[in-house]
Amino acid sequence: MSQHLSELVARLRTSGGDYDDVEVKSAAGGLPQSLGSTLSALANHPGGGTIILGLDEATGFRPVHLPDPQALKQGLAHKARSFSPPVQLTISDAEVDETPVIVARVHECDPSAKPCRITASGTAYMRGYDGDFPLSDLEEQAFLAARKPPLFDRQPVTGATREDLDNDLVTTYLRSVREQDPHGLGRFPDDAELLRRAGVTQPDGTPTVAGLLALGVHPQEWFPRFVIQASAEPLPTDPAGSRARNQTTITGAIPRMLEEALSWAHRTFDTSVVSAPDGTVRDQPAFPYIAFREIIANALLHRDLDHWSAGMAVEVRLRRDRLIVSNPGGLYGITVDRLGRDAVTSARNARLIAICQHARTPGTGARVVEALATGIPIVSDALAEAGLPPAHYIDAAIRFTVVLRQQAVAVTPSGDDLNETELRVYDALATGTRSVAELKQELHLSAPNIRKALRELRSRRLIEQLGGRGRPTTYRKLSE
């Protein structure tokens, strides 16, 4: 097994599930039908992805026997041609635990041809951190819009006037520009001219999209869904039937939204009492506030602003073991693997970012953003200092999601501790439906032992029973 594949399988076994760019199928019974949606989703996924045939997720990613590997490879190549445009694959043989597997590298579809769709049905799929999903009409528009450079933040906001800009935010913005950039943008003494040259307003005084979002009195008058929707999972002590805790919709200009989001985190995050080496005692939040602030700032500044995303909000979901923040629009000009590693600044909304460099939060006077590629390193350092796992970044091309977890917990798959008899029965059913008599003849096991193994496999939801009540009883593995 190559080092890359070895590391990948180790990660899968530790996490207990697929990654957003990796799909694993046992394929013991032939090429799974569900590969159609997976191929489309990975072709639309930034950077493509990998499919591994010959590992069984239900039993801890244990390798299984592939009866006809050549037929599987031919089937994959044939299936790849049933998409528009055709999916580009690199198929290779490999081994896991000295057992042959098939590794198919799915190459990302050219952005100018996205979305990649199943030709017969016309359906295109996208990859989420928890599965493959058909694209909605709006999401398809996002792929089409991504073929052009994003300049939406520079457009004027019809109906808005200079009076729709927040005087307090504008005043601190102008002061910062003149203090920090006195020989550049700050050299213009006339406020109106400076705002125009900065892209806050048009020549006639009409605010731009960037100007209104960064410095507006109430941008949601024109952009109702440029908000943060935040909620937390109910606590065990909450009244029965509670669906959410501290649910809120945060509005306002970006500096005010950022400040209010941090206040929500202070009200909502669980805290624990920890002792420092010097003997002092302090409260430690479930997730570092500074990491949360950077993630929210990135979501607000880098979200897509085109028409297709006008109905979508930045979403914050606090679960018992994790925090999820997502925004419409994927990464722009950078890939997930380069986040925090390269000193690269890439802005979907360049004008908005430039304005927010000099915007200040009204309560604390803090910068909204530095635009120096320091945000992700700050998140990484804060999580490491708190003893938390690294952030998980998922770029689904039209949606970007950050997942923070409270602690790294190895997930044990439901079939990871099957005994030898149960594994033999399970492997036999992976290749097709069997009756007890057929299993007895094939495996040379006693009927009582087979029935005991079948009961255990059914209790773990690894197989299902067919027939019964006067009809022949057979068993089969649950479909992948």
GROMACS .gro file of C-alpha atoms in nm:
model
  480
    1MET     CA    1   0.000   0.000   0.000
    2SER     CA    2   0.137   0.342  -0.096
    3GLN     CA    3   0.209   0.586   0.184
    4HIS     CA    4  -0.070   0.820   0.067
    5LEU     CA    5  -0.329   0.541   0.061
    6SER     CA    6  -0.204   0.406   0.393
    7GLU     CA    7  -0.246   0.747   0.556
    8LEU     CA    8  -0.588   0.792   0.396
    9VAL     CA    9  -0.717   0.456   0.523
   10ALA     CA   10  -0.579   0.533   0.869
   11ARG     CA   11  -0.770   0.862   0.871
   12LEU     CA   12  -1.089   0.689   0.760
   13ARG     CA   13  -1.058   0.428   1.033
   14THR     CA   14  -0.998   0.695   1.295
   15SER     CA   15  -1.292   0.912   1.190
   16GLY     CA   16  -1.529   0.622   1.122
   17GLY     CA   17  -1.669   0.774   0.803
   18ASP     CA   18  -1.601   0.915   0.457
   19TYR     CA   19  -1.441   1.256   0.403
   20ASP     CA   20  -1.591   1.519   0.175
   21ASP     CA   21  -1.340   1.426  -0.097
   22VAL     CA   22  -1.328   1.048  -0.037
   23GLU     CA   23  -1.594   0.782  -0.098
   24VAL     CA   24  -1.550   0.418   0.003
   25LYS     CA   25  -1.758   0.126  -0.128
   26SER     CA   26  -1.718  -0.246  -0.063
   27ALA     CA   27  -1.833  -0.333  -0.421
   28ALA     CA   28  -1.828  -0.704  -0.327
   29GLY     CA   29  -2.156  -0.748  -0.512
   30GLY     CA   30  -2.055  -0.541  -0.814
   31LEU     CA   31  -2.044  -0.173  -0.900
   32PRO     CA   32  -2.282   0.014  -0.661
   33GLN     CA   33  -2.568   0.205  -0.822
   34SER     CA   34  -2.504   0.497  -0.588
   35LEU     CA   35  -2.177   0.573  -0.766
   36GLY     CA   36  -2.364   0.789  -1.017
   37SER     CA   37  -2.434   1.067  -0.768
   38THR     CA   38  -2.086   1.031  -0.617
   39LEU     CA   39  -1.908   1.069  -0.952
   40SER     CA   40  -2.110   1.379  -1.035
   41ALA     CA   41  -2.055   1.531  -0.690
   42LEU     CA   42  -1.679   1.470  -0.688
   43ALA     CA   43  -1.640   1.605  -1.042
   44ASN     CA   44  -1.813   1.924  -0.925
   45HIS     CA   45  -1.609   1.930  -0.603
   46PRO     CA   46  -1.307   2.166  -0.586
   47GLY     CA   47  -1.003   1.948  -0.644
   48GLY     CA   48  -1.211   1.643  -0.734
   49GLY     CA   49  -1.187   1.341  -0.506
   50THR     CA   50  -1.111   0.972  -0.461
   51ILE     CA   51  -1.324   0.657  -0.474
   52ILE     CA   52  -1.194   0.337  -0.315
   53LEU     CA   53  -1.361   0.007  -0.405
   54GLY     CA   54  -1.294  -0.292  -0.183
   55LEU     CA   55  -1.327  -0.149   0.168
   56ASP     CA   56  -1.632  -0.201   0.387
   57GLU     CA   57  -1.718   0.104   0.598
   58ALA     CA   58  -1.961  -0.088   0.820
   59THR     CA   59  -1.684  -0.314   0.947
   60GLY     CA   60  -1.418  -0.052   1.013
   61PHE     CA   61  -1.298  -0.011   0.652
   62ARG     CA   62  -1.190  -0.374   0.639
   63PRO     CA   63  -1.084  -0.493   0.293
   64VAL     CA   64  -1.323  -0.735   0.124
   65HIS     CA   65  -1.271  -0.979  -0.161
   66LEU     CA   66  -1.348  -0.836  -0.504
   67PRO     CA   67  -1.458  -1.129  -0.727
   68ASP     CA   68  -1.377  -0.954  -1.058
   69PRO     CA   69  -1.162  -0.639  -1.022
   70GLN     CA   70  -1.119  -0.605  -1.399
   71ALA     CA   71  -1.497  -0.591  -1.449
   72LEU     CA   72  -1.523  -0.323  -1.180
   73LYS     CA   73  -1.258  -0.109  -1.349
   74GLN     CA   74  -1.427  -0.149  -1.686
   75GLY     CA   75  -1.761  -0.063  -1.526
   76LEU     CA   76  -1.616   0.252  -1.371
   77ALA     CA   77  -1.468   0.366  -1.701
   78HIS     CA   78  -1.798   0.296  -1.881
   79LYS     CA   79  -2.002   0.479  -1.615
   80ALA     CA   80  -1.774   0.783  -1.637
   81ARG     CA   81  -1.887   0.833  -1.997
   82SER     CA   82  -2.252   0.865  -1.892
   83PHE     CA   83  -2.206   1.223  -1.769
   84SER     CA   84  -2.212   1.561  -1.939
   85PRO     CA   85  -1.928   1.642  -1.962
   86PRO     CA   86  -1.775   1.294  -1.917
   87VAL     CA   87  -1.605   1.239  -1.583
   88GLN     CA   88  -1.228   1.211  -1.608
   89LEU     CA   89  -1.089   0.920  -1.404
   90THR     CA   90  -0.748   0.780  -1.323
   91ILE     CA   91  -0.798   0.419  -1.212
   92SER     CA   92  -0.528   0.218  -1.040
   93ASP     CA   93  -0.480  -0.104  -0.845
   94ALA     CA   94  -0.362  -0.093  -0.484
   95GLU     CA   95  -0.357  -0.304  -0.169
   96VAL     CA   96  -0.489  -0.252   0.181
   97ASP     CA   97  -0.380  -0.505   0.443
   98GLU     CA   98  -0.240  -0.718   0.159
   99THR     CA   99  -0.582  -0.733  -0.009
  100PRO     CA  100  -0.640  -0.585  -0.357
  101VAL     CA  101  -0.854  -0.271  -0.383
  102ILE     CA  102  -0.933  -0.030  -0.666
  103VAL     CA  103  -0.856   0.340  -0.635
  104ALA     CA  104  -1.022   0.583  -0.877
  105ARG     CA  105  -0.909   0.944  -0.880
  106VAL     CA  106  -1.199   1.166  -0.993
  107HIS     CA  107  -1.063   1.480  -1.156
  108GLU     CA  108  -1.241   1.809  -1.106
  109CYS     CA  109  -1.456   1.915  -1.399
  110ASP     CA  110  -1.339   2.227  -1.581
  111PRO     CA  111  -1.517   2.525  -1.416
  112SER     CA  112  -1.635   2.644  -1.757
  113ALA     CA  113  -1.828   2.317  -1.801
  114LYS     CA  114  -1.973   2.283  -1.450
  115PRO     CA  115  -2.201   2.148  -1.325
  116CYS     CA  116  -2.123   1.791  -1.430
  117ARG     CA  117  -2.456   1.608  -1.457
  118ILE     CA  118  -2.585   1.257  -1.522
  119THR     CA  119  -2.677   1.264  -1.891
  120ALA     CA  120  -2.979   1.034  -1.867
  121SER     CA  121  -3.156   1.223  -1.586
  122GLY     CA  122  -3.001   1.568  -1.624
  123THR     CA  123  -2.937   1.574  -1.248
  124ALA     CA  124  -2.618   1.723  -1.108
  125TYR     CA  125  -2.492   1.661  -0.755
  126MET     CA  126  -2.274   1.840  -0.504
  127ARG     CA  127  -2.071   1.704  -0.216
  128GLY     CA  128  -2.158   1.801   0.139
  129TYR     CA  129  -1.973   1.706   0.453
  130ASP     CA  130  -2.243   1.448   0.516
  131GLY     CA  131  -2.337   1.313   0.171
  132ASP     CA  132  -2.419   1.383  -0.194
  133PHE     CA  133  -2.711   1.614  -0.273
  134PRO     CA  134  -2.891   1.704  -0.598
  135LEU     CA  135  -2.829   2.064  -0.702
  136SER     CA  136  -3.122   2.299  -0.667
  137ASP     CA  137  -3.198   2.550  -0.943
  138LEU     CA  138  -3.030   2.824  -0.739
  139GLU     CA  139  -2.720   2.612  -0.685
  140GLU     CA  140  -2.696   2.545  -1.058
  141GLN     CA  141  -2.708   2.921  -1.114
  142ALA     CA  142  -2.414   2.951  -0.874
  143PHE     CA  143  -2.200   2.724  -1.090
  144LEU     CA  144  -2.291   2.927  -1.398
  145ALA     CA  145  -2.217   3.254  -1.220
  146ALA     CA  146  -1.876   3.123  -1.111
  147ARG     CA  147  -1.764   3.123  -1.474
  148LYS     CA  148  -1.728   3.503  -1.455
  149PRO     CA  149  -1.512   3.719  -1.223
  150PRO     CA  150  -1.714   3.827  -0.915
  151LEU     CA  151  -1.772   4.203  -0.930
  152PHE     CA  152  -2.112   4.222  -0.766
  153ASP     CA  153  -1.986   4.415  -0.463
  154ARG     CA  154  -1.906   4.712  -0.689
  155GLN     CA  155  -2.262   4.758  -0.815
  156PRO     CA  156  -2.476   5.053  -0.700
  157VAL     CA  157  -2.773   4.979  -0.472
  158THR     CA  158  -3.081   5.112  -0.648
  159GLY     CA  159  -3.288   5.333  -0.420
  160ALA     CA  160  -3.019   5.383  -0.156
  161THR     CA  161  -2.873   5.728  -0.080
  162ARG     CA  162  -2.589   5.876   0.125
  163GLU     CA  163  -2.831   5.898   0.419
  164ASP     CA  164  -2.843   5.517   0.426
  165LEU     CA  165  -2.481   5.506   0.543
  166ASP     CA  166  -2.420   5.494   0.919
  167ASN     CA  167  -2.258   5.824   1.021
  168ASP     CA  168  -2.071   5.670   1.315
  169LEU     CA  169  -1.926   5.390   1.103
  170VAL     CA  170  -1.839   5.630   0.821
  171THR     CA  171  -1.665   5.869   1.061
  172THR     CA  172  -1.442   5.598   1.210
  173TYR     CA  173  -1.377   5.464   0.859
  174LEU     CA  174  -1.261   5.802   0.730
  175ARG     CA  175  -1.043   5.855   1.037
  176SER     CA  176  -0.877   5.516   0.993
  177VAL     CA  177  -0.808   5.573   0.622
  178ARG     CA  178  -0.644   5.910   0.687
  179GLU     CA  179  -0.439   5.775   0.977
  180GLN     CA  180  -0.330   5.448   0.818
  181ASP     CA  181  -0.297   5.555   0.452
  182PRO     CA  182  -0.220   5.927   0.457
  183HIS     CA  183  -0.030   5.933   0.127
  184GLY     CA  184  -0.269   5.707  -0.064
  185LEU     CA  185  -0.645   5.703  -0.030
  186GLY     CA  186  -0.625   5.921   0.281
  187ARG     CA  187  -0.474   6.216   0.096
  188PHE     CA  188  -0.815   6.329  -0.035
  189PRO     CA  189  -0.946   6.597   0.203
  190ASP     CA  190  -1.304   6.591   0.077
  191ASP     CA  191  -1.507   6.315   0.244
  192ALA     CA  192  -1.736   6.260  -0.053
  193GLU     CA  193  -1.441   6.221  -0.290
  194LEU     CA  194  -1.265   5.978  -0.057
  195LEU     CA  195  -1.578   5.763  -0.024
  196ARG     CA  196  -1.621   5.762  -0.401
  197ARG     CA  197  -1.261   5.667  -0.471
  198ALA     CA  198  -1.278   5.394  -0.205
  199GLY     CA  199  -1.580   5.239  -0.376
  200VAL     CA  200  -1.817   5.314  -0.088
  201THR     CA  201  -2.033   5.528  -0.317
  202GLN     CA  202  -2.086   5.596  -0.685
  203PRO     CA  203  -2.010   5.941  -0.837
  204ASP     CA  204  -2.373   6.045  -0.776
  205GLY     CA  205  -2.350   5.948  -0.408
  206THR     CA  206  -2.539   5.620  -0.439
  207PRO     CA  207  -2.387   5.358  -0.203
  208THR     CA  208  -2.238   5.047  -0.360
  209VAL     CA  209  -2.318   4.698  -0.240
  210ALA     CA  210  -1.981   4.688  -0.059
  211GLY     CA  211  -2.031   5.032   0.093
  212LEU     CA  212  -2.378   4.953   0.221
  213LEU     CA  213  -2.283   4.613   0.367
  214ALA     CA  214  -1.976   4.754   0.542
  215LEU     CA  215  -2.103   5.094   0.653
  216GLY     CA  216  -2.481   5.094   0.607
  217VAL     CA  217  -2.747   5.191   0.861
  218HIS     CA  218  -2.949   4.878   0.786
  219PRO     CA  219  -2.830   4.687   0.477
  220GLN     CA  220  -3.106   4.429   0.522
  221GLU     CA  221  -3.354   4.683   0.384
  222TRP     CA  222  -3.207   4.588   0.043
  223PHE     CA  223  -3.048   4.252   0.128
  224PRO     CA  224  -3.290   4.078   0.367
  225ARG     CA  225  -3.085   3.759   0.384
  226PHE     CA  226  -2.747   3.917   0.443
  227VAL     CA  227  -2.781   3.806   0.803
  228ILE     CA  228  -2.640   3.552   1.047
  229GLN     CA  229  -2.884   3.286   1.160
  230ALA     CA  230  -2.753   3.134   1.481
  231SER     CA  231  -2.892   2.865   1.709
  232ALA     CA  232  -2.774   2.608   1.960
  233GLU     CA  233  -2.889   2.255   2.025
  234PRO     CA  234  -3.114   2.228   2.334
  235LEU     CA  235  -2.954   2.122   2.661
  236PRO     CA  236  -3.073   1.810   2.846
  237THR     CA  237  -3.214   2.044   3.112
  238ASP     CA  238  -3.427   2.238   2.861
  239PRO     CA  239  -3.805   2.178   2.856
  240ALA     CA  240  -3.923   1.874   2.662
  241GLY     CA  241  -3.991   1.950   2.299
  242SER     CA  242  -3.736   2.234   2.278
  243ARG     CA  243  -3.599   2.253   1.925
  244ALA     CA  244  -3.332   2.520   1.962
  245ARG     CA  245  -3.161   2.738   2.219
  246ASN     CA  246  -3.057   3.103   2.188
  247GLN     CA  247  -3.193   3.116   1.835
  248THR     CA  248  -3.141   3.457   1.679
  249THR     CA  249  -3.108   3.647   1.352
  250ILE     CA  250  -2.826   3.901   1.354
  251THR     CA  251  -2.861   4.205   1.128
  252GLY     CA  252  -2.686   4.535   1.062
  253ALA     CA  253  -2.366   4.637   0.889
  254ILE     CA  254  -2.076   4.394   0.903
  255PRO     CA  255  -1.897   4.560   1.200
  256ARG     CA  256  -2.216   4.550   1.409
  257MET     CA  257  -2.302   4.193   1.302
  258LEU     CA  258  -1.954   4.076   1.395
  259GLU     CA  259  -1.980   4.233   1.740
  260GLU     CA  260  -2.326   4.086   1.802
  261ALA     CA  261  -2.219   3.740   1.685
  262LEU     CA  262  -1.940   3.745   1.943
  263SER     CA  263  -2.191   3.848   2.212
  264TRP     CA  264  -2.410   3.552   2.110
  265ALA     CA  265  -2.111   3.320   2.150
  266HIS     CA  266  -2.042   3.455   2.500
  267ARG     CA  267  -2.405   3.389   2.594
  268THR     CA  268  -2.425   3.047   2.434
  269PHE     CA  269  -2.096   2.856   2.449
  270ASP     CA  270  -2.056   2.623   2.744
  271THR     CA  271  -1.766   2.709   2.974
  272SER     CA  272  -1.550   2.502   3.204
  273VAL     CA  273  -1.326   2.603   3.492
  274VAL     CA  274  -0.958   2.532   3.424
  275SER     CA  275  -0.646   2.582   3.634
  276ALA     CA  276  -0.334   2.735   3.484
  277PRO     CA  277   0.019   2.621   3.582
  278ASP     CA  278   0.060   2.940   3.788
  279GLY     CA  279  -0.236   2.842   4.003
  280THR     CA  280  -0.484   3.088   3.860
  281VAL     CA  281  -0.833   2.968   3.770
  282ARG     CA  282  -1.029   3.087   3.468
  283ASP     CA  283  -1.333   3.005   3.259
  284GLN     CA  284  -1.260   2.838   2.926
  285PRO     CA  285  -1.529   2.841   2.654
  286ALA     CA  286  -1.610   2.527   2.456
  287PHE     CA  287  -1.456   2.700   2.151
  288PRO     CA  288  -1.210   2.992   2.155
  289TYR     CA  289  -1.388   3.321   2.099
  290ILE     CA  290  -1.106   3.453   1.883
  291ALA     CA  291  -1.135   3.154   1.649
  292PHE     CA  292  -1.512   3.202   1.628
  293ARG     CA  293  -1.467   3.571   1.548
  294GLU     CA  294  -1.224   3.500   1.263
  295ILE     CA  295  -1.453   3.235   1.114
  296ILE     CA  296  -1.757   3.464   1.127
  297ALA     CA  297  -1.561   3.754   0.976
  298ASN     CA  298  -1.450   3.531   0.689
  299ALA     CA  299  -1.806   3.407   0.633
  300LEU     CA  300  -1.944   3.762   0.613
  301LEU     CA  301  -1.667   3.899   0.392
  302HIS     CA  302  -1.623   3.606   0.155
  303ARG     CA  303  -1.984   3.495   0.112
  304ASP     CA  304  -2.119   3.509  -0.241
  305LEU     CA  305  -2.309   3.828  -0.319
  306ASP     CA  306  -2.448   3.737  -0.661
  307HIS     CA  307  -2.822   3.714  -0.729
  308TRP     CA  308  -2.837   3.335  -0.689
  309SER     CA  309  -2.736   3.360  -0.320
  310ALA     CA  310  -2.965   3.650  -0.230
  311GLY     CA  311  -3.196   3.421  -0.033
  312MET     CA  312  -2.920   3.253   0.169
  313ALA     CA  313  -2.783   3.350   0.509
  314VAL     CA  314  -2.464   3.277   0.698
  315GLU     CA  315  -2.560   2.992   0.929
  316VAL     CA  316  -2.418   2.909   1.272
  317ARG     CA  317  -2.521   2.583   1.437
  318LEU     CA  318  -2.388   2.487   1.779
  319ARG     CA  319  -2.426   2.114   1.849
  320ARG     CA  320  -2.335   1.929   2.166
  321ASP     CA  321  -1.997   1.824   2.025
  322ARG     CA  322  -1.929   2.064   1.738
  323LEU     CA  323  -1.978   2.411   1.592
  324ILE     CA  324  -2.075   2.450   1.226
  325VAL     CA  325  -2.049   2.778   1.031
  326SER     CA  326  -2.144   2.788   0.663
  327ASN     CA  327  -2.184   3.059   0.403
  328PRO     CA  328  -2.299   3.067   0.039
  329GLY     CA  329  -2.011   3.063  -0.207
  330GLY     CA  330  -1.703   2.843  -0.209
  331LEU     CA  331  -1.338   2.942  -0.188
  332TYR     CA  332  -1.214   3.183  -0.452
  333GLY     CA  333  -0.859   3.176  -0.585
  334ILE     CA  334  -0.734   2.928  -0.326
  335THR     CA  335  -0.789   2.565  -0.229
  336VAL     CA  336  -0.861   2.409   0.109
  337ASP     CA  337  -0.519   2.246   0.131
  338ARG     CA  338  -0.352   2.589   0.105
  339LEU     CA  339  -0.560   2.757   0.375
  340GLY     CA  340  -0.331   2.881   0.648
  341ARG     CA  341  -0.022   2.733   0.479
  342ASP     CA  342   0.058   2.999   0.222
  343ALA     CA  343   0.067   3.373   0.277
  344VAL     CA  344  -0.200   3.410   0.012
  345THR     CA  345  -0.481   3.665   0.026
  346SER     CA  346  -0.760   3.592  -0.217
  347ALA     CA  347  -1.082   3.790  -0.209
  348ARG     CA  348  -1.411   3.706  -0.378
  349ASN     CA  349  -1.536   4.051  -0.275
  350ALA     CA  350  -1.222   4.262  -0.319
  351ARG     CA  351  -1.395   4.600  -0.277
  352LEU     CA  352  -1.579   4.487   0.037
  353ILE     CA  353  -1.255   4.356   0.190
  354ALA     CA  354  -1.073   4.682   0.113
  355ILE     CA  355  -1.342   4.888   0.285
  356CYS     CA  356  -1.360   4.658   0.588
  357GLN     CA  357  -0.984   4.690   0.641
  358HIS     CA  358  -1.061   5.037   0.774
  359ALA     CA  359  -1.401   4.965   0.927
  360ARG     CA  360  -1.417   4.938   1.307
  361THR     CA  361  -1.661   4.766   1.540
  362PRO     CA  362  -1.860   5.035   1.724
  363GLY     CA  363  -1.837   4.884   2.072
  364THR     CA  364  -1.467   4.806   2.090
  365GLY     CA  365  -1.314   4.993   1.798
  366ALA     CA  366  -1.151   4.670   1.681
  367ARG     CA  367  -1.057   4.606   1.321
  368VAL     CA  368  -1.305   4.400   1.122
  369VAL     CA  369  -1.034   4.237   0.912
  370GLU     CA  370  -0.662   4.272   0.844
  371ALA     CA  371  -0.657   4.107   0.498
  372LEU     CA  372  -0.307   3.979   0.570
  373ALA     CA  373  -0.383   3.606   0.546
  374THR     CA  374  -0.360   3.575   0.925
  375GLY     CA  375  -0.716   3.464   0.998
  376ILE     CA  376  -0.674   3.088   0.944
  377PRO     CA  377  -0.343   3.073   1.138
  378ILE     CA  378  -0.515   3.253   1.426
  379VAL     CA  379  -0.791   2.990   1.422
  380SER     CA  380  -0.538   2.707   1.413
  381ASP     CA  381  -0.329   2.850   1.696
  382ALA     CA  382  -0.632   2.919   1.916
  383LEU     CA  383  -0.769   2.566   1.872
  384ALA     CA  384  -0.430   2.410   1.943
  385GLU     CA  385  -0.384   2.622   2.255
  386ALA     CA  386  -0.729   2.510   2.377
  387GLY     CA  387  -0.642   2.145   2.315
  388LEU     CA  388  -0.903   2.110   2.039
  389PRO     CA  389  -0.872   1.930   1.702
  390PRO     CA  390  -0.789   2.138   1.393
  391ALA     CA  391  -1.078   2.298   1.208
  392HIS     CA  392  -1.233   2.098   0.925
  393TYR     CA  393  -1.284   2.310   0.612
  394ILE     CA  394  -1.527   2.190   0.345
  395ASP     CA  395  -1.538   2.369   0.010
  396ALA     CA  396  -1.840   2.250  -0.188
  397ALA     CA  397  -1.779   2.506  -0.467
  398ILE     CA  398  -2.101   2.696  -0.396
  399ARG     CA  399  -2.096   2.664  -0.018
  400PHE     CA  400  -1.814   2.682   0.234
  401THR     CA  401  -1.840   2.518   0.575
  402VAL     CA  402  -1.615   2.521   0.881
  403VAL     CA  403  -1.660   2.253   1.147
  404LEU     CA  404  -1.500   2.281   1.490
  405ARG     CA  405  -1.514   1.982   1.722
  406GLN     CA  406  -1.476   1.981   2.097
  407GLN     CA  407  -1.257   1.675   2.106
  408ALA     CA  408  -1.124   1.408   1.874
  409VAL     CA  409  -1.326   1.094   1.932
  410ALA     CA  410  -1.253   0.780   1.737
  411VAL     CA  411  -1.581   0.651   1.600
  412THR     CA  412  -1.633   0.276   1.619
  413PRO     CA  413  -1.836   0.152   1.322
  414SER     CA  414  -2.130  -0.073   1.405
  415GLY     CA  415  -1.954  -0.376   1.261
  416ASP     CA  416  -1.601  -0.309   1.372
  417ASP     CA  417  -1.598  -0.583   1.640
  418LEU     CA  418  -1.777  -0.870   1.463
  419ASN     CA  419  -1.650  -1.217   1.544
  420GLU     CA  420  -1.512  -1.454   1.279
  421THR     CA  421  -1.843  -1.630   1.211
  422GLU     CA  422  -2.032  -1.303   1.178
  423LEU     CA  423  -1.770  -1.166   0.940
  424ARG     CA  424  -1.787  -1.476   0.721
  425VAL     CA  425  -2.167  -1.456   0.699
  426TYR     CA  426  -2.152  -1.081   0.636
  427ASP     CA  427  -1.896  -1.122   0.356
  428ALA     CA  428  -2.106  -1.393   0.191
  429LEU     CA  429  -2.414  -1.168   0.193
  430ALA     CA  430  -2.209  -0.881   0.050
  431THR     CA  431  -2.194  -1.068  -0.281
  432GLY     CA  432  -2.566  -1.148  -0.303
  433THR     CA  433  -2.882  -1.270  -0.131
  434ARG     CA  434  -2.857  -1.603   0.057
  435SER     CA  435  -3.082  -1.834   0.257
  436VAL     CA  436  -2.967  -2.014   0.571
  437ALA     CA  437  -2.937  -2.338   0.374
  438GLU     CA  438  -2.721  -2.170   0.109
  439LEU     CA  439  -2.500  -2.014   0.376
  440LYS     CA  440  -2.466  -2.352   0.547
  441GLN     CA  441  -2.355  -2.520   0.225
  442GLU     CA  442  -2.122  -2.238   0.123
  443LEU     CA  443  -1.956  -2.168   0.459
  444HIS     CA  444  -1.968  -2.516   0.615
  445LEU     CA  445  -2.115  -2.375   0.934
  446SER     CA  446  -2.399  -2.515   1.144
  447ALA     CA  447  -2.747  -2.369   1.101
  448PRO     CA  448  -2.770  -2.254   1.468
  449ASN     CA  449  -2.440  -2.064   1.437
  450ILE     CA  450  -2.554  -1.905   1.112
  451ARG     CA  451  -2.888  -1.796   1.261
  452LYS     CA  452  -2.709  -1.651   1.564
  453ALA     CA  453  -2.477  -1.454   1.337
  454LEU     CA  454  -2.773  -1.334   1.128
  455ARG     CA  455  -2.953  -1.207   1.440
  456GLU     CA  456  -2.644  -1.012   1.545
  457LEU     CA  457  -2.596  -0.862   1.196
  458ARG     CA  458  -2.964  -0.761   1.180
  459SER     CA  459  -2.948  -0.601   1.525
  460ARG     CA  460  -2.659  -0.386   1.402
  461ARG     CA  461  -2.852  -0.290   1.087
  462LEU     CA  462  -2.587  -0.439   0.862
  463ILE     CA  463  -2.821  -0.680   0.681
  464GLU     CA  464  -3.193  -0.720   0.622
  465GLN     CA  465  -3.431  -1.016   0.609
  466LEU     CA  466  -3.649  -1.078   0.303
  467GLY     CA  467  -3.957  -1.299   0.283
  468GLY     CA  468  -4.092  -1.485   0.586
  469ARG     CA  469  -4.457  -1.560   0.682
  470GLY     CA  470  -4.498  -1.848   0.442
  471ARG     CA  471  -4.244  -1.722   0.189
  472PRO     CA  472  -3.882  -1.834   0.151
  473THR     CA  473  -3.661  -1.641   0.393
  474THR     CA  474  -3.339  -1.492   0.260
  475TYR     CA  475  -3.092  -1.229   0.379
  476ARG     CA  476  -2.890  -0.961   0.209
  477LYS     CA  477  -2.649  -0.684   0.301
  478LEU     CA  478  -2.806  -0.339   0.322
  479SER     CA  479  -2.737  -0.147   0.004
  480GLU     CA  480  -2.448   0.098  -0.006
   0.00000   0.00000   0.00000
